[in-house]
Short mmCIF file of C-alpha atoms in Angstrom, two decimals:
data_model
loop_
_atom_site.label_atom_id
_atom_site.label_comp_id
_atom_site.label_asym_id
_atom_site.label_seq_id
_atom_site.Cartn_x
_atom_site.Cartn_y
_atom_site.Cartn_z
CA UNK W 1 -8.63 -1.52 -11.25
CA UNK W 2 -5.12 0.52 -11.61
CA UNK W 3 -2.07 -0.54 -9.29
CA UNK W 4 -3.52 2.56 -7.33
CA UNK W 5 -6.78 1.47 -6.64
CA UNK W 6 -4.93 -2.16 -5.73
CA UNK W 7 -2.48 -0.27 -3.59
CA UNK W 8 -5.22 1.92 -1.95
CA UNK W 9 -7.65 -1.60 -1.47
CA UNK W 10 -4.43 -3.73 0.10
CA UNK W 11 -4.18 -0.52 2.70
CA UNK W 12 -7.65 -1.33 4.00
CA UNK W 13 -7.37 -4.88 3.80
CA UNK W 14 -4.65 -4.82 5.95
CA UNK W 15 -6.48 -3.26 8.95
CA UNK W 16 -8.58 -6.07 9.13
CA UNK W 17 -5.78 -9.16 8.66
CA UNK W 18 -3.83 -10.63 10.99
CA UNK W 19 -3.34 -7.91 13.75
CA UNK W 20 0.42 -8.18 14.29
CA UNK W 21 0.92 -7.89 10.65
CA UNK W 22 -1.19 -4.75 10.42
CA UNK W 23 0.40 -3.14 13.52
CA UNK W 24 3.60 -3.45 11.74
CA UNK W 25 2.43 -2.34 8.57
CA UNK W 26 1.62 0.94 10.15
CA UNK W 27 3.95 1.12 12.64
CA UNK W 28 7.06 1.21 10.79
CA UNK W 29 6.47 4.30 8.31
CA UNK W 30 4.49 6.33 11.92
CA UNK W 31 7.96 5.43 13.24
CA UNK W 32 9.75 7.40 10.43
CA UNK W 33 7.10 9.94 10.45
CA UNK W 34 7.13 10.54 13.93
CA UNK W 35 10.38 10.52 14.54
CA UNK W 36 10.84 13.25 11.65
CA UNK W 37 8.34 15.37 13.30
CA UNK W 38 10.17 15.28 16.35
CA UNK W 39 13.17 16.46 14.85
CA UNK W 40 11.50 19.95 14.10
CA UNK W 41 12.08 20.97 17.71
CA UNK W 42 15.52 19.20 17.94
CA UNK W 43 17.05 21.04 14.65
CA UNK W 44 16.03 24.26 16.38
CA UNK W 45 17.67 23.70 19.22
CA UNK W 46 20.86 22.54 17.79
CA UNK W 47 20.98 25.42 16.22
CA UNK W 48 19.84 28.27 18.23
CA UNK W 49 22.63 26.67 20.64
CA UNK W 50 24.71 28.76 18.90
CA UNK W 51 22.82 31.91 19.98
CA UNK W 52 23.74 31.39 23.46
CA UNK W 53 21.75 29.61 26.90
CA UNK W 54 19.43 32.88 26.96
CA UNK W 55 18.33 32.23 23.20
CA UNK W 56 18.47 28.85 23.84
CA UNK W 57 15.60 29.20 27.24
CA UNK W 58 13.20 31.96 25.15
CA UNK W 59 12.95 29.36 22.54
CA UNK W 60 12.08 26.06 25.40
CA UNK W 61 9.53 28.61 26.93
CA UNK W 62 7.64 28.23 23.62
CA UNK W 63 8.17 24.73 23.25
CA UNK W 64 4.58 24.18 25.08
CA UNK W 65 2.77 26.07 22.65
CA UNK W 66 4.32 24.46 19.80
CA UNK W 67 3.37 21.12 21.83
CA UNK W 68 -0.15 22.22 22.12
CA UNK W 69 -0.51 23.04 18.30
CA UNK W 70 1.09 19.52 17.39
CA UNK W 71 -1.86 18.26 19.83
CA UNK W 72 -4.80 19.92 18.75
CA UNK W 73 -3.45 18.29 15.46
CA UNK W 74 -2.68 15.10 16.15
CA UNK W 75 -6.23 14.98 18.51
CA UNK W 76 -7.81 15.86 15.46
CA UNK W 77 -5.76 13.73 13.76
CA UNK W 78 -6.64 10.52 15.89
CA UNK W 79 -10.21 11.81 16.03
CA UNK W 80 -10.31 11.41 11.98
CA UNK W 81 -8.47 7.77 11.79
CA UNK W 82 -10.68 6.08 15.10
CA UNK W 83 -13.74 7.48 13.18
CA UNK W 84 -12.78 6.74 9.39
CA UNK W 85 -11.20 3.34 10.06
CA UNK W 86 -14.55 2.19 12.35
CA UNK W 87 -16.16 3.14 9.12
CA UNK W 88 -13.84 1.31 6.77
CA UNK W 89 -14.43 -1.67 9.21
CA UNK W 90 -18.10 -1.57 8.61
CA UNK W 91 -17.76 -1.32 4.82
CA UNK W 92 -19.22 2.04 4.47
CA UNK W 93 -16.93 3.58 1.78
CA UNK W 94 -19.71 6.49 1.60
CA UNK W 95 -19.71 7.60 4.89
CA UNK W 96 -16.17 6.95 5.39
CA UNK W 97 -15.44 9.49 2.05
CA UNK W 98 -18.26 12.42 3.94
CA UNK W 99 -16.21 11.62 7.03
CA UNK W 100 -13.17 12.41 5.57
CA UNK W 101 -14.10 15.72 4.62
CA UNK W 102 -15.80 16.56 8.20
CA UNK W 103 -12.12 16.01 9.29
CA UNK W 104 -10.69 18.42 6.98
CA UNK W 105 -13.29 21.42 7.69
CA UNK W 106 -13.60 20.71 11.52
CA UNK W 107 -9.69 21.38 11.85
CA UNK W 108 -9.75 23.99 9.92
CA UNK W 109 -12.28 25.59 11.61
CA UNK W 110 -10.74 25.19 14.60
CA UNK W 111 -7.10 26.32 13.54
CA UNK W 112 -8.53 29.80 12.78
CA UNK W 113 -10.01 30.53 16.09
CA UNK W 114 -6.72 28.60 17.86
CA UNK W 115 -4.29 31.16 15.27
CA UNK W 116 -6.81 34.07 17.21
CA UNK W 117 -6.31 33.05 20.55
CA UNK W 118 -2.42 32.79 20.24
CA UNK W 119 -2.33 36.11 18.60
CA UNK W 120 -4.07 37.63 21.56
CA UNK W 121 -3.04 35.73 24.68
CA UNK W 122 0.76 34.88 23.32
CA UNK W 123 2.40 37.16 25.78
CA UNK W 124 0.60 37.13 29.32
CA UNK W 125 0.97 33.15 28.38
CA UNK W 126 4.92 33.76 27.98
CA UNK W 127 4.71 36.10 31.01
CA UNK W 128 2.99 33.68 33.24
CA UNK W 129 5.18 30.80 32.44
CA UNK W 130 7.62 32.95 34.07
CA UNK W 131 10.01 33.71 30.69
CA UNK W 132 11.62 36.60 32.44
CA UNK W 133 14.71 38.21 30.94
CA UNK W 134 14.26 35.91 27.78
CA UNK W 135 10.78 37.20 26.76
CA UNK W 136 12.19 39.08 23.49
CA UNK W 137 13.64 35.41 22.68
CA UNK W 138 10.48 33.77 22.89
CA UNK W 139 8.38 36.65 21.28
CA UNK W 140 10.28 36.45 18.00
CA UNK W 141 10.21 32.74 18.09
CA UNK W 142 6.51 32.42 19.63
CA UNK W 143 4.69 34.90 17.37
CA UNK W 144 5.64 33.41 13.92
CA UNK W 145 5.11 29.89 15.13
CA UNK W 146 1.45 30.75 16.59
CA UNK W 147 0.95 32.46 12.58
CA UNK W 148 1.46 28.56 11.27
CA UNK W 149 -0.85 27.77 13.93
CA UNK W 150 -3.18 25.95 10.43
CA UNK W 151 -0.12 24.61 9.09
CA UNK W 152 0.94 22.34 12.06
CA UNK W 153 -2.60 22.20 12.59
CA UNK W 154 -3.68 20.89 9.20
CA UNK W 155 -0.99 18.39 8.51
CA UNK W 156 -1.55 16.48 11.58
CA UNK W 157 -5.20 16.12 10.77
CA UNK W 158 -4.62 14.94 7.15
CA UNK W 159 -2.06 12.56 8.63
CA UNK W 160 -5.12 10.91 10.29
CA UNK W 161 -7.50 10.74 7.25
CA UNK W 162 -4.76 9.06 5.84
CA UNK W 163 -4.15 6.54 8.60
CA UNK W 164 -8.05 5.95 8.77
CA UNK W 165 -7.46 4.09 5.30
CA UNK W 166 -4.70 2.13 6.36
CA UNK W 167 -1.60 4.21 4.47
CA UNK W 168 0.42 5.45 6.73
CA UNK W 169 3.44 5.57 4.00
CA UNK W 170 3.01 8.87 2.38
CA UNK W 171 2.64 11.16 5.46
CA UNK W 172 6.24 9.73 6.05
CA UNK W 173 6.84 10.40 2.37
CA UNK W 174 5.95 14.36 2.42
CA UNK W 175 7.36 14.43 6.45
CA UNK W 176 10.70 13.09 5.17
CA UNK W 177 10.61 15.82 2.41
CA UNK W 178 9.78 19.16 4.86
CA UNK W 179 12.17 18.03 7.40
CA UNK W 180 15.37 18.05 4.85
CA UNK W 181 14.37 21.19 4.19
CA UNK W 182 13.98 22.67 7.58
CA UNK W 183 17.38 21.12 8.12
CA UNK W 184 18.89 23.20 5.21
CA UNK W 185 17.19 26.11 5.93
CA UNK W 186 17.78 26.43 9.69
CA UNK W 187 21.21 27.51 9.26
CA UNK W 188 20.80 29.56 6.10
CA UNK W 189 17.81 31.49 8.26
CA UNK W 190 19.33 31.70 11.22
CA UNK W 191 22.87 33.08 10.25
CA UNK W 192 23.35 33.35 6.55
CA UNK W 193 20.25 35.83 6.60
CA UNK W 194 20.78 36.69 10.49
CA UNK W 195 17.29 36.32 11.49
CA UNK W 196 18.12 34.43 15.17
CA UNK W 197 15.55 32.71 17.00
CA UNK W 198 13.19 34.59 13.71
CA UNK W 199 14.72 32.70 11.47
CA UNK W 200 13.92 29.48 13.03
CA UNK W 201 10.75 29.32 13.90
CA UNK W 202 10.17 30.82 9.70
CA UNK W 203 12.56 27.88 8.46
CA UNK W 204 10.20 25.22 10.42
CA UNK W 205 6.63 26.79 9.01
CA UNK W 206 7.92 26.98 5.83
CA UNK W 207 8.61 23.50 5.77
CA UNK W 208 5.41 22.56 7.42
CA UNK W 209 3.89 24.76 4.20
CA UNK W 210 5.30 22.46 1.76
CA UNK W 211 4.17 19.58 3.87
CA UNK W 212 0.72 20.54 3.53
CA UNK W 213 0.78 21.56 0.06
CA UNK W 214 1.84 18.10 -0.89
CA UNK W 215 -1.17 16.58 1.11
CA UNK W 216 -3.59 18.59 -0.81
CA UNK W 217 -1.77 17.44 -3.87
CA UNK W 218 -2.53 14.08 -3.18
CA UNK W 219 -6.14 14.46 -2.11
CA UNK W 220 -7.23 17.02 -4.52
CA UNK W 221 -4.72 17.25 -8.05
CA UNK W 222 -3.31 13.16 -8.04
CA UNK W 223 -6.86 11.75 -6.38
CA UNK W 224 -5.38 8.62 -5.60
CA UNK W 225 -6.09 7.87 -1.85
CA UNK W 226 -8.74 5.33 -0.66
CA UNK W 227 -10.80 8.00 0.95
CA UNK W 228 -12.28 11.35 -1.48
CA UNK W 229 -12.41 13.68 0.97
CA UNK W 230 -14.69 16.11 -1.64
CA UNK W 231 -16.97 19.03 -1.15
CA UNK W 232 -19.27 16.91 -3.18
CA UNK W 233 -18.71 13.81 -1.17
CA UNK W 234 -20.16 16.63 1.60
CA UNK W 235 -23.18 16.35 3.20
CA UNK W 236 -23.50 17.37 7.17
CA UNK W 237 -23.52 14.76 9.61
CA UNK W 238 -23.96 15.23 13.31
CA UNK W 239 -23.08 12.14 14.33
CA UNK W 240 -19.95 11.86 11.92
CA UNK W 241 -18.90 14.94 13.10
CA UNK W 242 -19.36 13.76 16.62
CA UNK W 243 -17.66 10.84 15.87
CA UNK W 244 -14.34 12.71 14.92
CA UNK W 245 -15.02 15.12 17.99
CA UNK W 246 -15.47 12.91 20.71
CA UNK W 247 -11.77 11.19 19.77
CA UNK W 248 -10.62 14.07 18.30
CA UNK W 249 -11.09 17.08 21.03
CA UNK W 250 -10.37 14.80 24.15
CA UNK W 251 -7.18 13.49 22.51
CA UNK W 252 -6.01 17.03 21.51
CA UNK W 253 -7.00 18.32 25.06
CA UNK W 254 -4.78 15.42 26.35
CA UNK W 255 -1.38 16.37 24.45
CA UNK W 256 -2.37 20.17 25.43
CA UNK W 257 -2.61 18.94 28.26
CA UNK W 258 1.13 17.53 28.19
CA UNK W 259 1.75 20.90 26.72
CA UNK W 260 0.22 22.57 29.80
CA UNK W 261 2.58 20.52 32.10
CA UNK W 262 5.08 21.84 30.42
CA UNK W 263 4.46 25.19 31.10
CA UNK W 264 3.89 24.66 34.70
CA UNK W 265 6.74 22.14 35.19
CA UNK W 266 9.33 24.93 33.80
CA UNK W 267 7.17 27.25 36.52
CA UNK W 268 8.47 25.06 38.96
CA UNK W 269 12.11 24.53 37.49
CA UNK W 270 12.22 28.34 37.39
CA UNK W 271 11.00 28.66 40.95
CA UNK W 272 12.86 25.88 42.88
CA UNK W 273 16.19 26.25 40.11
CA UNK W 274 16.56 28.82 37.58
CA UNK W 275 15.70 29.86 33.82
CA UNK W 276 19.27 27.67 33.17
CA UNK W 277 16.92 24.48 34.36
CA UNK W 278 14.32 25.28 31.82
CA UNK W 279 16.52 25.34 29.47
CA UNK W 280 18.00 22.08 29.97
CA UNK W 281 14.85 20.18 30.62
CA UNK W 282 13.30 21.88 27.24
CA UNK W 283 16.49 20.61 25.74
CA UNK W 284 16.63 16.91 26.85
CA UNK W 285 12.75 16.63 26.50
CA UNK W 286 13.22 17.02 22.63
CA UNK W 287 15.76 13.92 22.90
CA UNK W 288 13.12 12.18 25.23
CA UNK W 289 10.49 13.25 22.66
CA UNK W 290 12.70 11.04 19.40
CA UNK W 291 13.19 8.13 22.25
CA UNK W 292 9.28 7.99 22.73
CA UNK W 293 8.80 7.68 18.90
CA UNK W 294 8.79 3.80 18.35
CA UNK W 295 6.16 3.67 21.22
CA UNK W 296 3.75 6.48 20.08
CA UNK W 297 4.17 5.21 16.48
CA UNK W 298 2.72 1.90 17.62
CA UNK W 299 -0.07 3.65 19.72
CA UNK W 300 -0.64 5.48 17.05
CA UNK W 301 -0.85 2.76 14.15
CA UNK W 302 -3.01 0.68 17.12
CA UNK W 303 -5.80 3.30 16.70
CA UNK W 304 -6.57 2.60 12.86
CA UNK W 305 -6.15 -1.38 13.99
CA UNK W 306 -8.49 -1.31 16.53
CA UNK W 307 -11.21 1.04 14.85
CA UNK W 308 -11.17 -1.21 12.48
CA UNK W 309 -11.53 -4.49 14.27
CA UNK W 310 -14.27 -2.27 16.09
CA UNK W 311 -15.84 -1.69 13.28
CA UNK W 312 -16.12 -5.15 12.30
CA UNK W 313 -16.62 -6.46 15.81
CA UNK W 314 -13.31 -8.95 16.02
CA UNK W 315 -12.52 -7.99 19.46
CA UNK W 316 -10.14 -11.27 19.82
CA UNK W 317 -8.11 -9.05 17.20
CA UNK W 318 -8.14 -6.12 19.54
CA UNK W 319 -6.86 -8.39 22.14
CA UNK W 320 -4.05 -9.66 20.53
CA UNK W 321 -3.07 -6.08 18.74
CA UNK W 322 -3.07 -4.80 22.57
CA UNK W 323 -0.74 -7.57 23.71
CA UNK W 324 1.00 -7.70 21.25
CA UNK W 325 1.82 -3.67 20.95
CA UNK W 326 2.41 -3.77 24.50
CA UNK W 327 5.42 -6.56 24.25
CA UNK W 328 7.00 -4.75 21.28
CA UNK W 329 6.54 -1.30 23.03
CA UNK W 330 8.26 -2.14 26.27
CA UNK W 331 11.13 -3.42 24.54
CA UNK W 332 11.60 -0.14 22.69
CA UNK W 333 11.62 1.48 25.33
CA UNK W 334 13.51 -0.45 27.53
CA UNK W 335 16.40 -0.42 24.25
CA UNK W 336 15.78 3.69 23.63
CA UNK W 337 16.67 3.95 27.34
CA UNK W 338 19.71 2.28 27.46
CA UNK W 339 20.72 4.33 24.58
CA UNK W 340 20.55 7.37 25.79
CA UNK W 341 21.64 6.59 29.21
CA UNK W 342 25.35 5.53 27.53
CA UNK W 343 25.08 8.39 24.79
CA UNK W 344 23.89 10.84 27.66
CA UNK W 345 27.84 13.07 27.75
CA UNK W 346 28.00 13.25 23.65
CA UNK W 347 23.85 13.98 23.09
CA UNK W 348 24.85 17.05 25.44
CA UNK W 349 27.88 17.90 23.84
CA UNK W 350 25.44 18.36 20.68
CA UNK W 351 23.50 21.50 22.71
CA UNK W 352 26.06 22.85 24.19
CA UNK W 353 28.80 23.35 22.03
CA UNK W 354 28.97 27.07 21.89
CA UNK W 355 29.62 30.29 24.11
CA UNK W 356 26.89 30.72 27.33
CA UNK W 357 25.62 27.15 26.47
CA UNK W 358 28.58 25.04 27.62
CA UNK W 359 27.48 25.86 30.98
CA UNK W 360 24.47 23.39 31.01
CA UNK W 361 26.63 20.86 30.03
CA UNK W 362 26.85 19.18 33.80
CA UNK W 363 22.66 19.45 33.80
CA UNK W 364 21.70 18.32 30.81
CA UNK W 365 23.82 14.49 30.95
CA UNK W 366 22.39 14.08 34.59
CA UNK W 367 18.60 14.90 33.01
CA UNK W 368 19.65 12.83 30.04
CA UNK W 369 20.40 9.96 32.43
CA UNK W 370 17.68 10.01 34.92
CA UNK W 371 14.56 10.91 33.30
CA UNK W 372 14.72 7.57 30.36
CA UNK W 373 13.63 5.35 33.90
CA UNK W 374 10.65 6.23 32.56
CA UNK W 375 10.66 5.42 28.67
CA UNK W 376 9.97 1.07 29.56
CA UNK W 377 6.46 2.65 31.49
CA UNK W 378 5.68 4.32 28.81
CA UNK W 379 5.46 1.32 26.44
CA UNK W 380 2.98 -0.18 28.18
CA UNK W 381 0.75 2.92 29.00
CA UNK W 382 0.79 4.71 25.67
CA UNK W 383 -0.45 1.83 23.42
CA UNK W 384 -2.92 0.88 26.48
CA UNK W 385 -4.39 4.47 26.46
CA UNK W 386 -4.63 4.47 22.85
CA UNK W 387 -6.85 1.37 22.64
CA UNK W 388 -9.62 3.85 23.95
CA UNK W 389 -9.09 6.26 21.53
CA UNK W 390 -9.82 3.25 19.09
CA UNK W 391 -13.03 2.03 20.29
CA UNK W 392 -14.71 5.87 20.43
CA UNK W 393 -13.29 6.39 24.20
CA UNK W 394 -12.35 9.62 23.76
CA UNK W 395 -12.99 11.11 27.26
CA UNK W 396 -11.92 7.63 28.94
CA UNK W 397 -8.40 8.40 27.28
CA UNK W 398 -8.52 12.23 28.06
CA UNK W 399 -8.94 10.95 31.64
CA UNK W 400 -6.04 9.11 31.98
CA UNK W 401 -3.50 11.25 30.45
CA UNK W 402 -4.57 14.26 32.96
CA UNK W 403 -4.30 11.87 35.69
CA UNK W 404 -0.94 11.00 34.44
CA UNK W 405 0.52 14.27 33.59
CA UNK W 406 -1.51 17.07 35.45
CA UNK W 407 -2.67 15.39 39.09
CA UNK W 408 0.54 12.54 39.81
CA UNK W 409 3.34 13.55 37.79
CA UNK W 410 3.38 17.13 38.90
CA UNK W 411 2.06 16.23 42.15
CA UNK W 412 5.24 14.02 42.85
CA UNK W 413 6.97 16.41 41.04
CA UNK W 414 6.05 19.16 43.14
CA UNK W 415 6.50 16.86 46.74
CA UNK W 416 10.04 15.82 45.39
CA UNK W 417 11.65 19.04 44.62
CA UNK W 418 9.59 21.68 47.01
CA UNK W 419 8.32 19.32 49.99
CA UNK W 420 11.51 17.68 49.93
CA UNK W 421 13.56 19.96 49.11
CA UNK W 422 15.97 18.01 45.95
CA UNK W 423 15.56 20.85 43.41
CA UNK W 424 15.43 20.51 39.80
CA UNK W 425 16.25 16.87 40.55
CA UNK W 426 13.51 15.75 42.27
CA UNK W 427 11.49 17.17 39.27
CA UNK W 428 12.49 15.13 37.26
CA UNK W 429 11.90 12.10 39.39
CA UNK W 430 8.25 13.10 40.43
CA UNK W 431 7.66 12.93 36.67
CA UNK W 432 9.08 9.23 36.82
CA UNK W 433 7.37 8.09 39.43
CA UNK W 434 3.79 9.94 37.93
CA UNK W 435 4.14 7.68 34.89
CA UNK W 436 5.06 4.44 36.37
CA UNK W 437 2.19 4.73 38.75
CA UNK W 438 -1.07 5.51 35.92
CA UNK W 439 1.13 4.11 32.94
CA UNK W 440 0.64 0.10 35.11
CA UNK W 441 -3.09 1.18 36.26
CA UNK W 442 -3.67 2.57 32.41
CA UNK W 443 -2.64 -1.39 30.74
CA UNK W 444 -4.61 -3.35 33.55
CA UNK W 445 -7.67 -0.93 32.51
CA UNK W 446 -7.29 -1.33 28.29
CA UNK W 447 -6.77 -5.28 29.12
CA UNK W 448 -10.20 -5.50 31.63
CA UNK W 449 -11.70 -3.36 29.10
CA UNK W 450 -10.78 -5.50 26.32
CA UNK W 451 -12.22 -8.66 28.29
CA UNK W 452 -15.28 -6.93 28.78
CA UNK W 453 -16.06 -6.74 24.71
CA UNK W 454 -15.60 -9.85 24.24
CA UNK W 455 -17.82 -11.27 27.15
CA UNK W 456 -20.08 -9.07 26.20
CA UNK W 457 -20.53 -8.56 22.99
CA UNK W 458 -19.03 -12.03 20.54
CA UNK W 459 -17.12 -11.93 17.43
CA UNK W 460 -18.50 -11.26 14.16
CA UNK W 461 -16.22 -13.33 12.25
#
């Protein structure tokens, strides 16, 4: 066998060793990955700052969609590694290798009839969000990022397949790659070729392009993943493709979901505030969004860990891969917080550097400084959710991110700033206090849901 195939073998191995280890193994490259993703959104921003607060709002109005897309593919995504890695852990290379290919023809089935429905529906969606005077801004931006729609769509998804083998190096590899370019070619698109908000949106789904196209170089030119996801390694499934769906379409419903707060929570900050509150919490949610990374890249990696112990039936191993994810994710969060809470004055100063912008400079430190109360909560409830993802629980996970996001979180949200009258400020604490409250009801769930496998069910050792 070539140091490839070794490579490739260790990668599944892993899953299925000691579960700390293998948490690590994949958490630290999802880290970097993640983290690079999130800077998409944040290298816009920095630099369509320059175009002023107006500029600055049209582009947050679309930062939903954009959300929703990165959902459906990272749903699809988790749908790919719960199902490949449960395969894996059952030592069925052959299925695992048809399941692989599922992935890639389910998402891109769907990212042709999601590009469709954007291309239709982008406007009254704008329009409805109530984007007022900044609808031109959110056009341009909106209507080249909903044309990428397969690109964002796509990489996410291949991001999984990968996962679902255990390597969860080279989608930090090729994300590394497209986001140095999307930092060089912001600036060049925006002003050098004075596109605006255009130029943007075409800088990030170029780079997304080139992400993609190195994916399919690995798959399909190189060949040298674990998994062959062929058109000859085809042959329809039902219940594979169920398997992938029943992750897959719950989780990406649950981070449109989060997109769908979004919308509606700048609703509210436009109704109780103004379009300037928008603005500033689409602003400071893309810093929140890089402080969540550490915790999301362990949720994340804790999929592929748990399918895998699934798989194989070690559900002592899920046990201590929760527990232990849960101990390292709370302490992320609880050191991300403190960060930003200190850094709050100069992370603003980064957004608000130029002409109409300066003015949210007040808003965006107190948003900055409030709203990371809830990064420690998320620690805990993020991996905790994710364990059901793992296991096949696709709807059980859906479940519990609506009740987070949609029904408390916008429901203290709304009692806060409109019952009570605070404003944009007691906004931002309803969304606290949503998250604290299912985030502590979401880890006593996983862990009496853990219990019950093993009671249930042995080891298989």
């Amino acid at each position: 066998m070539n140091d490839e195939g070794i490579r490739n073998t260790d990668n599944v191995d892993s899953l299925l060793g000691n579960p700390e280890k293998a948490l690590w193994r994949m958490s630290i490259p999802l880290i970097i990955s993640l983290f690079i993703t999130s800077l998409y959104n944040l290298i816009d921003a920095i630099w369509v700052a320059g175009l002023g607060a107006d500029a600055l709002a049209g582009v947050g109005f679309v930062t939903p969609i954009f959300i929703a897309l990165m959902g459906i593919g990272n749903g699809l995504g988790a749908g790919s590694a719960s199902a490949l890695s449960k395969y894996v852990g059952e030592g069925r290379k052959k299925k695992a290798d048809n399941g692989s290919i599922h992935s890639i023809i389910i998402t891109v089935l769907i990212s042709i009839l999601t590009t469709i429905f954007l291309m239709i529906f982008l406007k009254p969606i704008l329009i409805a969000m109530g984007v007022g005077g900044t609808i031109s801004y959110a056009l341009e931006y909106g209507t080249i990022i909903s044309l990428g729609s397969i690109l964002i769509i796509l990489s996410n998804s291949l991001y999984g397949v990968l996962r679902g083998e255990g390597d969860a190096n080279r989608s930090m590899y090729a994300m590394l790659f497209s986001s140095i370019l999307n930092m060089i070619m912001d600036p060049v698109f925006i002003y050098g070729l004075n596109l605006g908000v255009k130029g943007a949106a075409a800088a990030t789904v170029i780079s997304l392009l080139l992400v993609n196209l190195i994916l399919l170089y690995w798959f399909y030119i190189k060949k040298n993943t674990y998994l062959k996801p062929f058109l000859s390694n085809f042959k329809f499934n039902w219940n594979i493709s169920f398997d992938i769906l029943k992750v897959g379409l719950p989780a990406s419903l649950e981070l449109i979901n989060n997109a769908l707060f979004a919308g509606i929570f700048s609703l509210l900050l436009a109704t109780v505030a103004s379009t300037d509150a928008v603005a500033v919490y689409s602003t400071g949610w893309r810093v929140v969004t890089i402080g969540t990374t550490p915790m999301l890249a362990i949720a994340t990696a804790l999929i592929s860990v748990v399918g895998a112990n699934y798989g194989a039936r070690r559900y002592e191993d899920i046990k201590t891969a929760h527990r232990y994810s849960i101990k390292i994710s709370t302490i992320f969060g609880i050191a991300i917080a403190c960060l930003i809470f200190v850094f709050a004055p100069q992370i603003a100063g980064v957004f608000t550097y130029a002409g109409t912008s300066s003015r949210l400079t007040p808003s965006l430190v107190a948003f900055l400084s409030v709203i990371v109360l809830f990064l420690p909560t998320m620690g805990y409830g993020a991996t905790s959710t994710y364990v059901f993802q793992g296991t096949g629980r696709g709807i059980t996970a859906m479940f519990q991110t609506i009740l987070r996001e949609t029904v408390f979180s916008l429901a203290f949200a709304y009692f806060f700033a409109v019952f009570l009258g605070y404003g944009e400020y007691g906004a931002w604490f309803g969304i606290i206090t949503g998250e604290l409250v299912v985030n502590t009801i979401t880890m006593i769930w996983a862990d009496r849901y853990i219990k019950s496998l093993i009671e249930n069910n042995g080891e298989k050792r």
